[in-house]
Structures are given as C-alpha cells and as structure tokens.
Coordinates of C-alpha atoms in Angstrom, one line a residue:
M17 CA -25.2 34.4 1.0
I18 CA -26.4 30.9 0.3
S19 CA -24.0 28.1 1.2
W20 CA -24.3 24.6 -0.5
A21 CA -22.5 21.7 1.1
Y22 CA -22.2 17.9 0.8
V23 CA -21.6 16.1 4.1
F24 CA -20.8 12.4 3.9
A25 CA -19.8 9.8 6.5
P26 CA -19.2 6.0 6.7
P27 CA -21.9 4.1 8.7
G28 CA -20.8 3.8 12.3
V29 CA -20.1 7.5 12.6
D30 CA -23.8 8.1 13.6
L31 CA -24.5 10.7 10.9
G32 CA -28.1 11.0 12.1
K33 CA -27.1 12.2 15.5
V34 CA -24.7 14.7 14.0
E35 CA -27.6 16.0 11.9
E36 CA -29.7 16.3 15.0
K37 CA -27.0 18.4 16.7
L38 CA -26.6 20.7 13.8
K39 CA -30.4 21.2 13.5
R40 CA -30.8 21.7 17.3
Q41 CA -28.1 24.3 17.5
Y42 CA -28.4 26.1 14.1
G43 CA -31.9 25.1 12.9
N44 CA -32.9 28.6 12.0
H45 CA -30.0 28.8 9.5
I46 CA -29.5 25.2 8.2
D47 CA -31.5 22.8 6.1
I48 CA -30.3 19.2 6.0
Q49 CA -31.6 16.6 3.7
D50 CA -30.4 13.0 4.2
I51 CA -30.4 10.7 1.2
E52 CA -30.7 7.4 3.2
E53 CA -33.6 8.7 5.2
E54 CA -35.4 9.8 2.0
L55 CA -34.6 6.4 0.4
K56 CA -36.0 4.4 3.3
D57 CA -39.2 6.4 3.3
R58 CA -40.0 6.2 -0.4
Q59 CA -42.8 4.0 -1.5
E60 CA -40.7 2.7 -4.3
T61 CA -38.3 1.3 -1.8
K62 CA -41.0 -0.4 0.3
D63 CA -42.5 -1.9 -2.8
A64 CA -39.2 -3.2 -4.0
L65 CA -38.5 -4.9 -0.6
R66 CA -42.0 -6.5 -0.5
D67 CA -41.6 -7.7 -4.1
V68 CA -38.6 -9.8 -2.9
G69 CA -40.3 -11.0 0.2
A70 CA -38.3 -9.1 2.8
P71 CA -39.9 -10.2 6.1
Y72 CA -40.1 -6.8 7.8
Q73 CA -42.7 -4.2 8.4
S74 CA -40.3 -1.3 9.2
F75 CA -37.4 -1.2 6.8
R76 CA -33.9 0.0 7.5
M77 CA -30.9 0.5 5.2
Y78 CA -29.8 -2.9 6.6
E79 CA -32.7 -4.6 4.8
V80 CA -32.3 -2.4 1.7
T81 CA -28.7 -3.5 1.1
W82 CA -29.3 -7.1 2.3
Y83 CA -32.3 -8.0 0.0
L84 CA -32.0 -5.7 -3.0
P85 CA -29.4 -6.1 -5.8
R86 CA -27.0 -3.2 -6.3
S87 CA -28.6 -2.2 -9.6
K88 CA -32.0 -1.6 -7.8
V89 CA -30.3 0.2 -4.9
R90 CA -28.5 2.5 -7.3
A91 CA -31.8 3.4 -9.0
L92 CA -33.5 4.1 -5.6
W93 CA -30.5 6.1 -4.5
R94 CA -30.7 8.3 -7.6
Q95 CA -34.4 8.9 -7.0
A96 CA -33.8 9.8 -3.3
A97 CA -30.9 12.1 -4.0
S98 CA -32.8 13.9 -6.7
Q99 CA -35.7 14.5 -4.3
C100 CA -33.3 15.8 -1.6
L101 CA -31.6 18.2 -4.0
G102 CA -35.0 19.5 -5.1
K103 CA -36.0 20.2 -1.4
L104 CA -32.8 22.0 -0.8
E105 CA -33.2 24.1 -4.0
R106 CA -36.6 25.2 -2.7
S107 CA -35.3 25.9 0.8
S108 CA -35.2 29.4 2.3
K109 CA -32.3 28.6 4.7
T110 CA -28.9 30.1 4.1
I111 CA -26.9 26.8 4.7
R112 CA -28.2 23.9 2.7
V113 CA -26.6 20.5 3.3
L114 CA -27.0 17.2 1.5
C115 CA -26.0 14.3 3.7
G116 CA -25.4 10.6 3.1
H117 CA -23.1 7.6 2.6
L118 CA -20.9 7.0 -0.5
L119 CA -20.4 3.3 0.1
Y120 CA -22.9 0.6 1.0
Y121 CA -22.2 -2.8 2.5
C122 CA -24.3 -5.9 1.6
G123 CA -24.2 -8.2 4.6
Q124 CA -25.7 -11.1 2.7
R125 CA -22.8 -11.1 0.2
S126 CA -20.1 -9.4 2.3
E127 CA -19.4 -6.8 -0.4
F128 CA -18.9 -3.1 -0.6
Y129 CA -20.2 -1.0 -3.5
S130 CA -21.1 2.6 -4.3
P131 CA -24.6 3.5 -5.2
V132 CA -23.7 7.1 -6.0
D133 CA -24.5 8.7 -9.4
F134 CA -21.7 11.2 -9.4
N135 CA -23.0 12.9 -12.5
L136 CA -26.2 13.8 -10.5
L137 CA -24.0 15.5 -7.9
I138 CA -21.9 17.5 -10.3
S139 CA -24.0 18.2 -13.4
R140 CA -26.1 21.1 -12.2
S141 CA -24.0 24.3 -12.0
D142 CA -26.6 26.0 -9.8
L143 CA -26.4 23.2 -7.2
K144 CA -22.7 22.7 -7.0
P145 CA -21.4 22.7 -3.4
S146 CA -18.9 25.2 -2.1
Q147 CA -17.9 22.8 0.6
I148 CA -17.6 19.0 0.8
V149 CA -17.0 17.2 4.1
L150 CA -16.2 13.7 5.2
L151 CA -17.0 13.1 8.8
I152 CA -15.0 10.3 10.5
D153 CA -14.8 8.8 14.0
D154 CA -12.5 6.4 15.9
V155 CA -12.8 2.9 14.5
Y156 CA -13.6 1.7 18.1
D157 CA -16.7 3.9 18.2
M158 CA -17.8 2.7 14.8
Y159 CA -17.2 -1.0 15.7
Y160 CA -19.1 -0.6 19.0
R161 CA -22.1 1.0 17.2
L162 CA -22.2 -1.5 14.3
T163 CA -21.9 -4.7 16.4
R164 CA -24.9 -3.9 18.7
K165 CA -28.2 -5.7 18.3
D166 CA -29.9 -5.4 14.9
E167 CA -26.9 -3.5 13.5
L168 CA -24.8 -4.4 10.5
F169 CA -22.3 -6.6 12.3
D170 CA -24.5 -7.7 15.2
H171 CA -22.4 -10.2 17.3
A172 CA -25.4 -12.5 18.1
E173 CA -26.2 -12.9 14.4
R174 CA -22.7 -12.8 12.8
I175 CA -20.4 -14.7 15.2
P176 CA -22.3 -18.1 15.3
V177 CA -22.7 -18.1 11.5
Y178 CA -19.0 -17.3 11.1
L179 CA -17.9 -20.0 13.5
E180 CA -20.2 -22.6 12.0
R181 CA -18.9 -21.8 8.5
L182 CA -15.2 -22.1 9.6
C183 CA -15.8 -25.4 11.3
Y184 CA -17.7 -26.8 8.3
E185 CA -14.9 -25.8 5.9
Q186 CA -12.3 -27.3 8.2
G187 CA -14.3 -30.4 9.1
I188 CA -14.3 -29.6 12.8
N189 CA -17.1 -30.2 15.3
I190 CA -17.9 -26.8 16.7
E191 CA -18.7 -28.2 20.1
E192 CA -15.2 -29.6 20.4
L193 CA -13.4 -26.3 20.0
S194 CA -11.3 -25.3 23.0
P195 CA -11.6 -21.8 24.5
E196 CA -8.2 -21.1 23.0
Q197 CA -9.4 -22.0 19.5
L198 CA -12.6 -20.0 20.0
L199 CA -10.5 -17.1 21.2
S200 CA -8.4 -17.2 18.1
Y201 CA -11.4 -17.4 15.7
C202 CA -13.4 -14.8 17.5
M203 CA -10.6 -12.3 17.7
G204 CA -9.9 -13.0 14.1
W205 CA -13.5 -12.0 13.2
E206 CA -13.3 -8.9 15.4
L207 CA -10.1 -7.7 13.8
R208 CA -11.3 -8.5 10.3
T209 CA -14.4 -6.4 11.0
I210 CA -12.4 -3.5 12.3
T211 CA -10.1 -3.7 9.3
H212 CA -13.2 -3.6 7.1
L213 CA -14.3 -0.4 8.9
L214 CA -10.9 1.2 8.5
S215 CA -10.9 0.4 4.8
W216 CA -14.5 1.7 4.5
G217 CA -13.4 5.1 5.8
H218 CA -10.3 5.1 3.5
F219 CA -12.4 4.3 0.4
E220 CA -14.9 7.1 1.3
T221 CA -12.0 9.5 1.6
I222 CA -10.8 8.6 -1.9
F223 CA -14.3 8.9 -3.4
I224 CA -15.0 12.3 -1.8
E225 CA -11.6 13.7 -2.7
N226 CA -12.3 12.7 -6.3
L227 CA -15.8 14.2 -6.1
S228 CA -14.4 17.5 -4.8
A229 CA -12.0 17.7 -7.7
Q230 CA -14.8 17.2 -10.2
V231 CA -17.3 19.8 -8.9
G232 CA -14.9 22.6 -9.6
L233 CA -12.0 24.5 -8.1
G234 CA -14.3 26.4 -5.8
A235 CA -15.3 23.4 -3.7
K236 CA -13.3 23.2 -0.4
F237 CA -12.8 19.6 0.8
L238 CA -12.4 18.7 4.5
V239 CA -12.0 15.4 6.4
F240 CA -13.3 16.2 9.9
G241 CA -13.4 14.0 13.0
V242 CA -16.6 14.3 14.9
K243 CA -14.8 14.7 18.3
Q244 CA -14.5 18.4 17.4
L245 CA -16.7 21.4 18.0
T246 CA -20.0 21.6 16.3
E247 CA -19.4 25.3 15.9
A248 CA -16.2 24.6 13.9
L249 CA -18.1 22.7 11.3
I250 CA -20.8 25.4 11.1
H251 CA -18.2 28.0 10.5
F252 CA -16.7 25.9 7.7
L253 CA -20.1 25.3 6.1
G254 CA -21.5 28.8 6.5
D255 CA -18.7 31.3 6.3
L256 CA -16.3 31.2 3.3
D257 CA -14.1 33.8 5.1
F258 CA -13.0 31.2 7.5
Q259 CA -9.7 29.5 6.6
T260 CA -8.9 25.9 7.6
V261 CA -5.6 25.2 9.3
Y262 CA -4.3 21.8 10.2
V263 CA -2.4 21.7 13.5
S264 CA 0.7 19.5 13.6
H265 CA 2.0 18.7 17.1
P266 CA 3.7 16.0 19.2
I267 CA 1.2 13.3 20.2
S268 CA 3.0 10.1 21.3
E269 CA 5.4 12.2 23.6
A270 CA 2.4 13.6 25.5
R271 CA 1.1 10.1 26.0
R272 CA 4.5 8.9 27.3
K273 CA 4.6 11.8 29.8
K274 CA 1.2 10.7 31.0
E275 CA 2.5 7.2 31.5
L276 CA 5.5 8.4 33.4
G277 CA 3.7 11.0 35.5
G278 CA 0.2 9.5 35.9
H279 CA -1.5 12.5 34.4
W280 CA -1.7 14.4 31.1
P281 CA 0.8 17.2 30.7
E282 CA -0.5 20.8 30.4
F283 CA 0.5 20.7 26.8
I284 CA -2.5 18.7 25.8
Y285 CA -4.9 21.1 27.3
Q286 CA -3.3 23.9 25.4
V287 CA -3.7 21.9 22.2
N288 CA -7.4 21.2 23.1
Q289 CA -8.0 25.0 23.4
L290 CA -6.7 25.8 19.9
Q291 CA -10.0 25.2 18.0
K292 CA -12.2 27.4 20.2
D293 CA -9.6 30.2 20.6
A294 CA -9.1 30.4 16.9
F295 CA -12.7 31.3 16.0
D296 CA -12.2 35.0 16.7
S297 CA -9.4 35.0 14.1
K298 CA -11.7 33.3 11.5
V299 CA -9.8 30.1 11.6
V300 CA -11.1 26.5 11.8
V301 CA -8.3 24.5 13.4
V302 CA -8.4 20.9 12.3
M303 CA -7.3 18.5 15.1
P304 CA -5.4 15.3 14.3
T305 CA -6.4 13.9 17.8
A306 CA -10.1 13.9 16.8
I307 CA -9.1 10.4 15.8
D308 CA -7.0 8.5 18.4
E309 CA -6.7 4.8 17.6
L310 CA -3.1 3.7 18.0
R311 CA -3.1 3.3 21.8
F312 CA -2.6 -0.4 22.5
S313 CA -1.4 -1.3 26.0
L314 CA 1.9 -3.2 26.3
R315 CA 2.7 -5.6 29.2
H316 CA 5.6 -7.8 30.1
I317 CA 3.9 -11.3 30.1
R318 CA 7.1 -13.3 30.4
E319 CA 10.3 -12.3 32.1
H320 CA 13.2 -11.5 29.8
H321 CA 10.8 -11.2 26.8
P322 CA 9.7 -8.0 25.1
P323 CA 6.4 -6.5 26.1
Q324 CA 3.3 -7.8 24.2
R325 CA 0.0 -6.3 23.3
T326 CA -2.8 -7.5 25.6
G327 CA -5.8 -6.2 23.8
A328 CA -6.3 -3.4 26.4
L329 CA -6.6 0.1 25.0
E330 CA -4.9 3.0 26.8
E331 CA -6.9 6.2 27.5
R332 CA -7.5 8.2 24.4
W333 CA -6.5 11.9 24.0
P334 CA -9.0 13.8 26.1
L335 CA -12.0 15.3 24.3
I336 CA -11.6 19.0 23.6
D337 CA -14.9 19.9 25.2
D338 CA -18.1 18.5 26.7
E339 CA -19.9 16.1 24.4
D340 CA -22.8 18.5 24.2
N341 CA -20.6 20.9 22.3
L342 CA -19.1 18.3 20.0
L343 CA -20.4 16.6 16.8
Y344 CA -19.7 13.4 18.6
C345 CA -22.4 11.4 20.4
R346 CA -21.2 8.6 22.6
P347 CA -23.0 5.3 21.7
D348 CA -25.7 4.2 24.0
S349 CA -24.4 2.0 26.9
A350 CA -20.8 3.0 26.2
L351 CA -19.1 4.0 29.5
D352 CA -16.7 6.5 27.9
S353 CA -14.8 7.0 24.6
N354 CA -11.8 5.0 25.7
Y355 CA -13.1 1.4 25.1
A356 CA -10.4 0.1 27.3
S357 CA -11.6 -3.5 27.3
L358 CA -13.1 -3.6 23.8
L359 CA -10.4 -5.9 22.3
M360 CA -9.5 -7.9 25.4
P361 CA -9.3 -11.7 25.0
K362 CA -12.8 -13.3 24.8
Y363 CA -14.6 -16.1 23.1
W364 CA -18.2 -16.8 22.1
D365 CA -20.4 -18.7 24.6
F366 CA -23.1 -20.4 22.6
S367 CA -25.4 -21.0 25.6
S368 CA -25.6 -17.4 26.7
Q369 CA -25.2 -16.0 23.1
K370 CA -22.5 -13.5 24.1
F371 CA -18.8 -13.0 24.5
V372 CA -17.1 -14.4 27.7
E373 CA -13.9 -13.0 29.0
Y374 CA -10.9 -15.3 28.6
L375 CA -9.0 -15.2 31.9
Q376 CA -5.9 -17.2 31.1
E377 CA -4.0 -14.3 29.7
D378 CA -0.5 -15.8 29.7
R379 CA -1.6 -18.7 27.5
S380 CA -3.3 -16.5 24.9
A381 CA -0.6 -13.7 24.9
P382 CA 1.3 -14.8 21.7
I383 CA -2.0 -15.2 19.8
I384 CA -3.3 -11.8 20.9
D385 CA -0.1 -10.0 20.2
S386 CA 0.2 -11.5 16.7
L387 CA -3.3 -10.7 15.7
L388 CA -3.1 -7.2 17.1
G389 CA 0.1 -6.6 15.2
V390 CA -1.7 -6.9 11.9
L391 CA -4.3 -4.3 13.1
V392 CA -1.5 -1.9 14.2
G393 CA 0.0 -2.0 10.8
E394 CA -3.4 -1.1 9.2
I395 CA -4.0 1.7 11.6
E396 CA -0.5 3.2 11.0
F397 CA -1.3 3.1 7.3
Q398 CA -4.6 4.9 7.8
I399 CA -3.0 7.5 10.1
A400 CA -0.4 8.4 7.5
T401 CA -2.9 8.6 4.7
R402 CA -5.5 10.6 6.6
D403 CA -3.1 13.1 8.1
H404 CA -1.5 13.8 4.7
V405 CA -5.0 14.3 3.2
L406 CA -5.6 16.9 5.9
V407 CA -2.3 18.7 5.2
T408 CA -3.2 18.7 1.5
H409 CA -6.7 20.1 1.7
T410 CA -6.4 22.6 4.5
D411 CA -5.5 26.2 3.8
G412 CA -2.4 26.3 6.1
L413 CA -0.3 24.5 8.6
L414 CA 0.2 25.4 12.2
V415 CA 3.1 23.5 13.8
F416 CA 2.4 23.9 17.5
R417 CA 5.2 23.4 20.0
P418 CA 7.1 20.8 18.0
L419 CA 10.0 20.9 20.4
F420 CA 7.8 20.1 23.4
S421 CA 9.3 16.6 23.2
G422 CA 12.8 17.9 22.8
R423 CA 12.9 17.3 19.1
F424 CA 10.7 17.2 16.0
T425 CA 8.9 13.9 16.2
R426 CA 8.6 11.6 13.2
G427 CA 4.9 12.4 12.7
V428 CA 5.4 16.2 12.8
S429 CA 8.5 15.9 10.5
A430 CA 6.5 13.8 8.0
E431 CA 3.7 16.4 7.9
I432 CA 6.3 19.2 7.4
D433 CA 7.9 17.3 4.6
H434 CA 4.5 16.9 2.9
W435 CA 3.9 20.6 3.3
L436 CA 7.3 21.3 1.7
S437 CA 6.5 19.0 -1.2
I438 CA 3.2 20.8 -1.9
N439 CA 5.1 24.1 -2.1
Q440 CA 7.8 22.6 -4.3
S441 CA 5.1 21.5 -6.7
G442 CA 4.0 25.1 -7.3
K443 CA 1.1 25.5 -4.8
E444 CA 1.9 28.0 -2.1
K445 CA 0.8 27.0 1.3
R446 CA 2.1 28.8 4.4
A447 CA 3.1 27.2 7.7
A448 CA 3.4 28.9 11.1
F449 CA 5.9 27.4 13.6
V450 CA 4.9 28.3 17.2
H451 CA 7.4 27.6 20.0
W452 CA 7.6 28.2 23.7
E453 CA 10.8 29.9 25.0
E454 CA 11.2 27.1 27.6
D455 CA 11.1 24.4 24.9
I456 CA 13.9 26.1 23.0
R457 CA 16.2 26.6 26.0
L458 CA 15.6 23.0 27.0
V459 CA 16.6 21.7 23.6
L460 CA 19.8 23.8 23.5
Q461 CA 20.7 22.7 27.0
R462 CA 20.2 19.1 26.1
Q463 CA 22.5 19.4 23.0
G464 CA 25.3 20.4 25.3
R465 CA 28.0 23.1 25.3
K466 CA 30.3 21.4 22.9
Y467 CA 27.7 20.7 20.2
V468 CA 26.0 24.1 20.3
T469 CA 29.3 26.0 20.4
R470 CA 30.7 24.1 17.4
S471 CA 27.4 24.6 15.5
V472 CA 27.5 28.3 16.1
A473 CA 31.2 28.5 15.2
N474 CA 30.5 26.7 11.9
E475 CA 27.8 29.2 11.1
V476 CA 30.2 32.0 11.9
I477 CA 32.6 30.6 9.4
N478 CA 30.0 30.5 6.7
I479 CA 29.0 34.1 7.4
I480 CA 32.7 35.3 7.3
Q481 CA 33.4 33.3 4.2
N482 CA 30.5 34.9 2.4
K483 CA 30.9 38.4 3.7
Y484 CA 34.7 38.8 3.4
Q485 CA 35.4 36.4 0.5
I486 CA 37.9 34.4 2.6
S487 CA 38.5 30.8 1.6
K488 CA 37.0 28.3 4.0
G489 CA 40.3 26.5 4.2
R490 CA 42.0 29.6 5.6
I491 CA 39.2 30.1 8.2
I492 CA 39.4 26.4 9.2
K493 CA 43.2 26.8 9.5
A494 CA 42.7 29.7 11.8
L495 CA 40.0 27.8 13.7
I496 CA 42.3 24.8 14.5
S497 CA 45.4 26.9 15.3
Q498 CA 44.2 27.9 18.7
E499 CA 42.5 26.4 21.7
P500 CA 39.8 25.6 22.5
V501 CA 39.1 24.1 19.1
G502 CA 35.4 24.8 19.1
S503 CA 35.5 28.4 20.4
I504 CA 34.4 31.3 18.2
D505 CA 37.5 33.4 19.0
S506 CA 39.7 30.7 17.4
I507 CA 38.8 31.9 13.9
L508 CA 40.5 35.2 14.5
S509 CA 44.0 34.0 14.0
A510 CA 46.2 36.9 12.8
G511 CA 48.5 34.4 11.1
A512 CA 45.8 33.2 8.7
I513 CA 43.9 36.4 7.9
H514 CA 45.1 39.8 6.7
P515 CA 45.4 42.3 9.6
A516 CA 43.0 44.8 8.0
T517 CA 40.4 42.2 7.4
L518 CA 41.0 40.8 10.8
K519 CA 40.2 44.2 12.4
H520 CA 36.9 44.3 10.4
I521 CA 36.0 40.8 11.6
R522 CA 36.8 41.7 15.2
D523 CA 34.7 44.8 15.0
D524 CA 31.8 42.8 13.4
M525 CA 32.1 39.8 15.7
P526 CA 29.1 40.7 18.0
K527 CA 26.9 41.2 15.0
I528 CA 28.3 38.1 13.2
S529 CA 27.8 36.0 16.4
R530 CA 24.2 37.2 16.8
E531 CA 23.5 36.4 13.1
A532 CA 25.0 33.0 13.4
K533 CA 22.8 32.2 16.4
V534 CA 19.7 33.4 14.5
N535 CA 20.5 31.3 11.5
L536 CA 21.2 28.3 13.5
L537 CA 18.1 28.6 15.6
R538 CA 15.9 29.4 12.6
G539 CA 16.9 26.0 11.3
Y540 CA 16.0 24.3 14.6
L541 CA 12.7 26.1 14.8
T542 CA 11.5 25.2 11.2
G543 CA 12.7 21.6 11.1
M544 CA 15.6 22.6 8.8
V545 CA 13.3 23.2 5.9
D546 CA 14.6 24.9 2.8
I547 CA 11.6 27.0 1.7
K548 CA 10.9 30.1 -0.2
P549 CA 11.0 33.2 2.0
G550 CA 7.7 34.3 3.4
L551 CA 6.1 30.8 3.4
A552 CA 7.3 29.8 6.9
G553 CA 6.6 32.1 9.8
V554 CA 8.2 31.6 13.3
W555 CA 6.7 32.7 16.6
V556 CA 8.6 32.3 19.8
L557 CA 6.4 33.0 22.8
E558 CA 6.5 32.8 26.5
N559 CA 3.2 30.9 27.2
Y560 CA -0.3 30.1 26.0
E561 CA -1.6 33.5 27.0
A562 CA 1.0 35.1 24.7
F563 CA -0.1 32.7 22.0
K564 CA -3.7 33.8 22.3
K565 CA -2.7 37.4 21.8
A566 CA -0.6 36.5 18.8
L567 CA -3.3 34.4 17.1
P568 CA -4.7 37.2 15.0
Q569 CA -1.2 37.8 13.6
I570 CA -0.6 34.1 13.0
A571 CA -4.0 33.8 11.2
N572 CA -3.2 36.9 9.1
F573 CA 0.2 35.4 8.1
L574 CA -1.4 32.1 7.1
R575 CA -4.0 34.0 5.0
D576 CA -2.0 36.9 3.5
G577 CA 1.7 36.3 4.4
S578 CA 2.3 39.0 6.9
P579 CA 3.8 39.3 9.5
V580 CA 6.4 36.6 9.1
G581 CA 6.8 35.9 12.8
N582 CA 7.1 38.0 16.0
H583 CA 10.7 39.3 15.8
W584 CA 11.9 36.5 18.0
D585 CA 15.4 37.2 16.8
E586 CA 15.5 40.3 19.0
K587 CA 15.7 38.0 22.1
I588 CA 18.3 35.6 20.6
N589 CA 20.9 36.0 23.3
D590 CA 18.3 35.3 26.0
L591 CA 17.4 32.0 24.3
F592 CA 20.9 30.6 24.1
P593 CA 22.6 29.1 27.1
D594 CA 25.0 31.2 29.2
F595 CA 28.1 29.5 27.8
L596 CA 27.5 31.3 24.5

C-alpha cells in the first residue's frame, strides 16, 4: 500500500538532518522530496537572485528570503513544490514524503510570511496525504542552530546592527554603554529572538492543523518532537494500522525528586521506555517530554528575598534513547542537549566580536529575572497550546502513573479535562489510566485514617440510600447517633432504621463496604471524571514488567473499547489501608 505524507518543520529543527536519518535507515522504502532544496537548485531561483544583484555564488534560503520579494518567492515555491509532487508521483517507493517549511522569515525586513499555495497541496485527489506531520524541537536547540555563523540570526551580524540602531534611536554613544546596559540590551535581543522562534512554531502548528482539515477526513495530523524514535515516525507514516496515543504523566514532580535526591527517579526511565515497548502493540506513543523548555534555575541572590532566575537552565528530561536512534541531531559544537549556560548573563564585546560572560551576577539579578519572566510566560502559553493539540489529534490518551506525585498534577488534570470536553462534544476518544499499586497505597496513607474512613462511610450512605430507598436524613441521623462519628458501623442504628431492613443491611454490609471502596477509588484513579461508561479504562499494576504484559490489552481498549481495565476491583481490600 502506498503512503503519502507531508512533513513540515520550522527552520532550526534541522529538517535536512531528519531527512538524512529517514533515508539512511529506511531508504529502500521511502522517497523524500524537499521543497526548499528543490527551490534553491532551480535555475529560475538563481536567475532571480542574480537579477537583483545578490552577491553570492552559492545561494541558500537565507539569500532567497533576504533579497527576493515575497511575491517572487511564492512563485518559486509553487514551481518547486509542483516539481517535488511530480517526482513523488513517479516514485516506486511505498512511503512518499513531501518536506518543507510553511513559514519563511525575511531578515532584511524582519517579517514572517507564508509562501505556500495551499490549493496546490489539496487540489489533486490522487496526491492527497494520509498523514501530515509537524516536527518540532526545543527552542534552545533552534536558537543555538540559527545563531551560528551565516545562519538566520548570526550573532556577529545581528547584534552589532541591533545595538547601533538602538543607540541611534536613543541618541546614545554606543562606546559609552556600561556592561550592565549592554547586558540588558543583549539579553533583550536574545529573548526577543527566542520568542520569535516560539511564535514561529506556534504559527506553523495553526497552518498545518488547518491544512489537515482541508485535505479530507482521512488525513491524520501529528505534532512530533524530534527527540523521539525515528522508528516511531516511520510507523506513523507507513502503517495506518498504528494508532497514536498521547501519554500524560507527571513531569515537574519528577524534576523536583531529582533536585532533592540528586538523581532522576526510576519513574522517568519507565516513561522513556513507553514508546519503544508499545511498537509490538501497534501503538505510536507521543511523548510530551520530547520538548522540555520550562527548566529555569532559581537561586537565592539576596537573603530574605524570594529566589530569582539566573539564566542557567536545569538538566532537561533525559533523552529516551541514543541520538543515533532518534530523529534529533545535536547541533555541531553543542556539548549536550541541556544548554545549561545558553541564557546566562553576557554582553557583546565589539573588539572580539563575541559574547563575554558577565560575572557580577548580584548586580544583574533583577534585570535577568524580569527579562526571563516574560519568556517563562510565553513558554507556558506554548506548552498549554501544544499539549492540547496533541490530546486533540492523537487517537487515544494514556494517563501513566498520575498518582506518582501523590495527586493528579495540574498539567495532567488539564489534559484529562480537555479529553473530557472532546468526548462531551460528541467525538469518542478513550483514555487508559495506569497506576502502580504502591502509588495508590501511598495516596490513601497520606490522606489519613479520618478522611478515608469518612469518605468510605459517605459512599456507603449513598449506596444504602439508593438500594433500600432510605432517606438520607435518617441515615445521617443513624450515623451521628453512635461513636465514633466516622465509622461505617454507626449507620446501623436500630433506632433509625426498620429492624427487617437493618438485618438486610447488616447481611449486605461486606458487599456494600467493598462496593463503596471501589466507587471511591475509581474516582481517585480517573481524576473524578464523569464520563460515559467504556471510555475510561483503569489498570492497577504491580510494576513496569506487569505493565508491559498488559500493553496489548491497553492498546486494544484504546482501539476497540475492550477490556475496560484489568479487574483491579478484585484486589480492593489489599489496596486500602489496614484501618479499613
């Protein structure tokens, strides 16, 4: 079966390297045509650049977007895209992929625009894609790549021009600027550029989501971070039997445990195994931690003052495999994917034409913290938008160990709420909630005897009220007539309930108590969602090995709706504390 796909990415993701990895590992099955590579090589492009006097012999997209007006670039884009589609149409490969960028940036005019002729991409029914992918990467990787020599935001070219323009507009002699002033201006430029890159990815997401809606209901849309397995993308592109599942799990709590203990908890390595282990069940797990940007280090600069952001970045969530097996390619000269010092205080030294570290951290702390606060807000917005797009466009939701942190975190709860709203709007999408027994026991222990006992007793009251048609007021009267107030036995007051009914209740109490615990725990395990039966499955497991064995069942539930869990209710008494 022939698979057509569109794969797009913002500049800075290094789409060319991704294409090389796909060809190297799956070259016998995949044909990739890159619109920008075709555009650069066309004689029409070279002629257009020479006509405007572009002073280069070897042209890149930088020169194309710098020297040519957008109307000309659009015409060249259409010619290149048509040529690429023609090559794919004549290809003998089973996976045919059109690659490119949906947004261009003109450095000369500091403007974004789209060169894309969407009609060309959607008009031919025989060339409509079955999959559309947007590849993304951490904004720090993008910034690092695009600020190197001869790149779009080359420091040596852009910073001096930027500073000279600022000084001219403000009537300041650039040579009289103090290191603190240079620091403020330079960090302002850095953070503005990073914000541009965040917006770039956001706009491309909007464009591609719209494109996927136009090409027909059969096109599957996926936003996919490149710090994931190459094999995962190949399965998505080449096998329509694979379903996509977004995994929602605690993130910040794992980082806090690392800060306290000095090492990552075992939990993160379990999460990192999910994608590879799910392949046998024909599932592409989509990892939220393929992007990890909100990791600013905080430090107490002044005594009795709240901690401030210093510009240092904490270690990112560990990569899920060796880089050779990922779509990701670390930029040349980058030591690792953490970029710990990328945003540390620095200023531009005109004599050496490079950034110089600013060492008087205490003096710059308020400036740094304020500037970074703006960036934090933008990153938080992008995280919320991106993760909700993933929940929307994947086939199912896997909520993995949400009680690892002792409670449902804000991020996990928001994703569950979004999943719930999708179902309430009429589109059925299933969610599998996976818990470890140890997490459940810990949560119940932390809640304490009084709270858990009272919660179970309240559920017992509800069950008795519904089953025996006894008014709630009479049950409450019975409940408070004996001590201890919160005990289950206190609802069996013979003075408030008819003796015959009381006997039935006494006889049923073991069953009622068990049902109450199951009802209560089901609420805990699903985040208290009110959902149509069959759309939320619950698995309570001993450890990761048990999870791997359950994966085929979980995948089948997410695909077909059965089985709805692993009969966790059979071990309900073992899960609750001894005091119940």
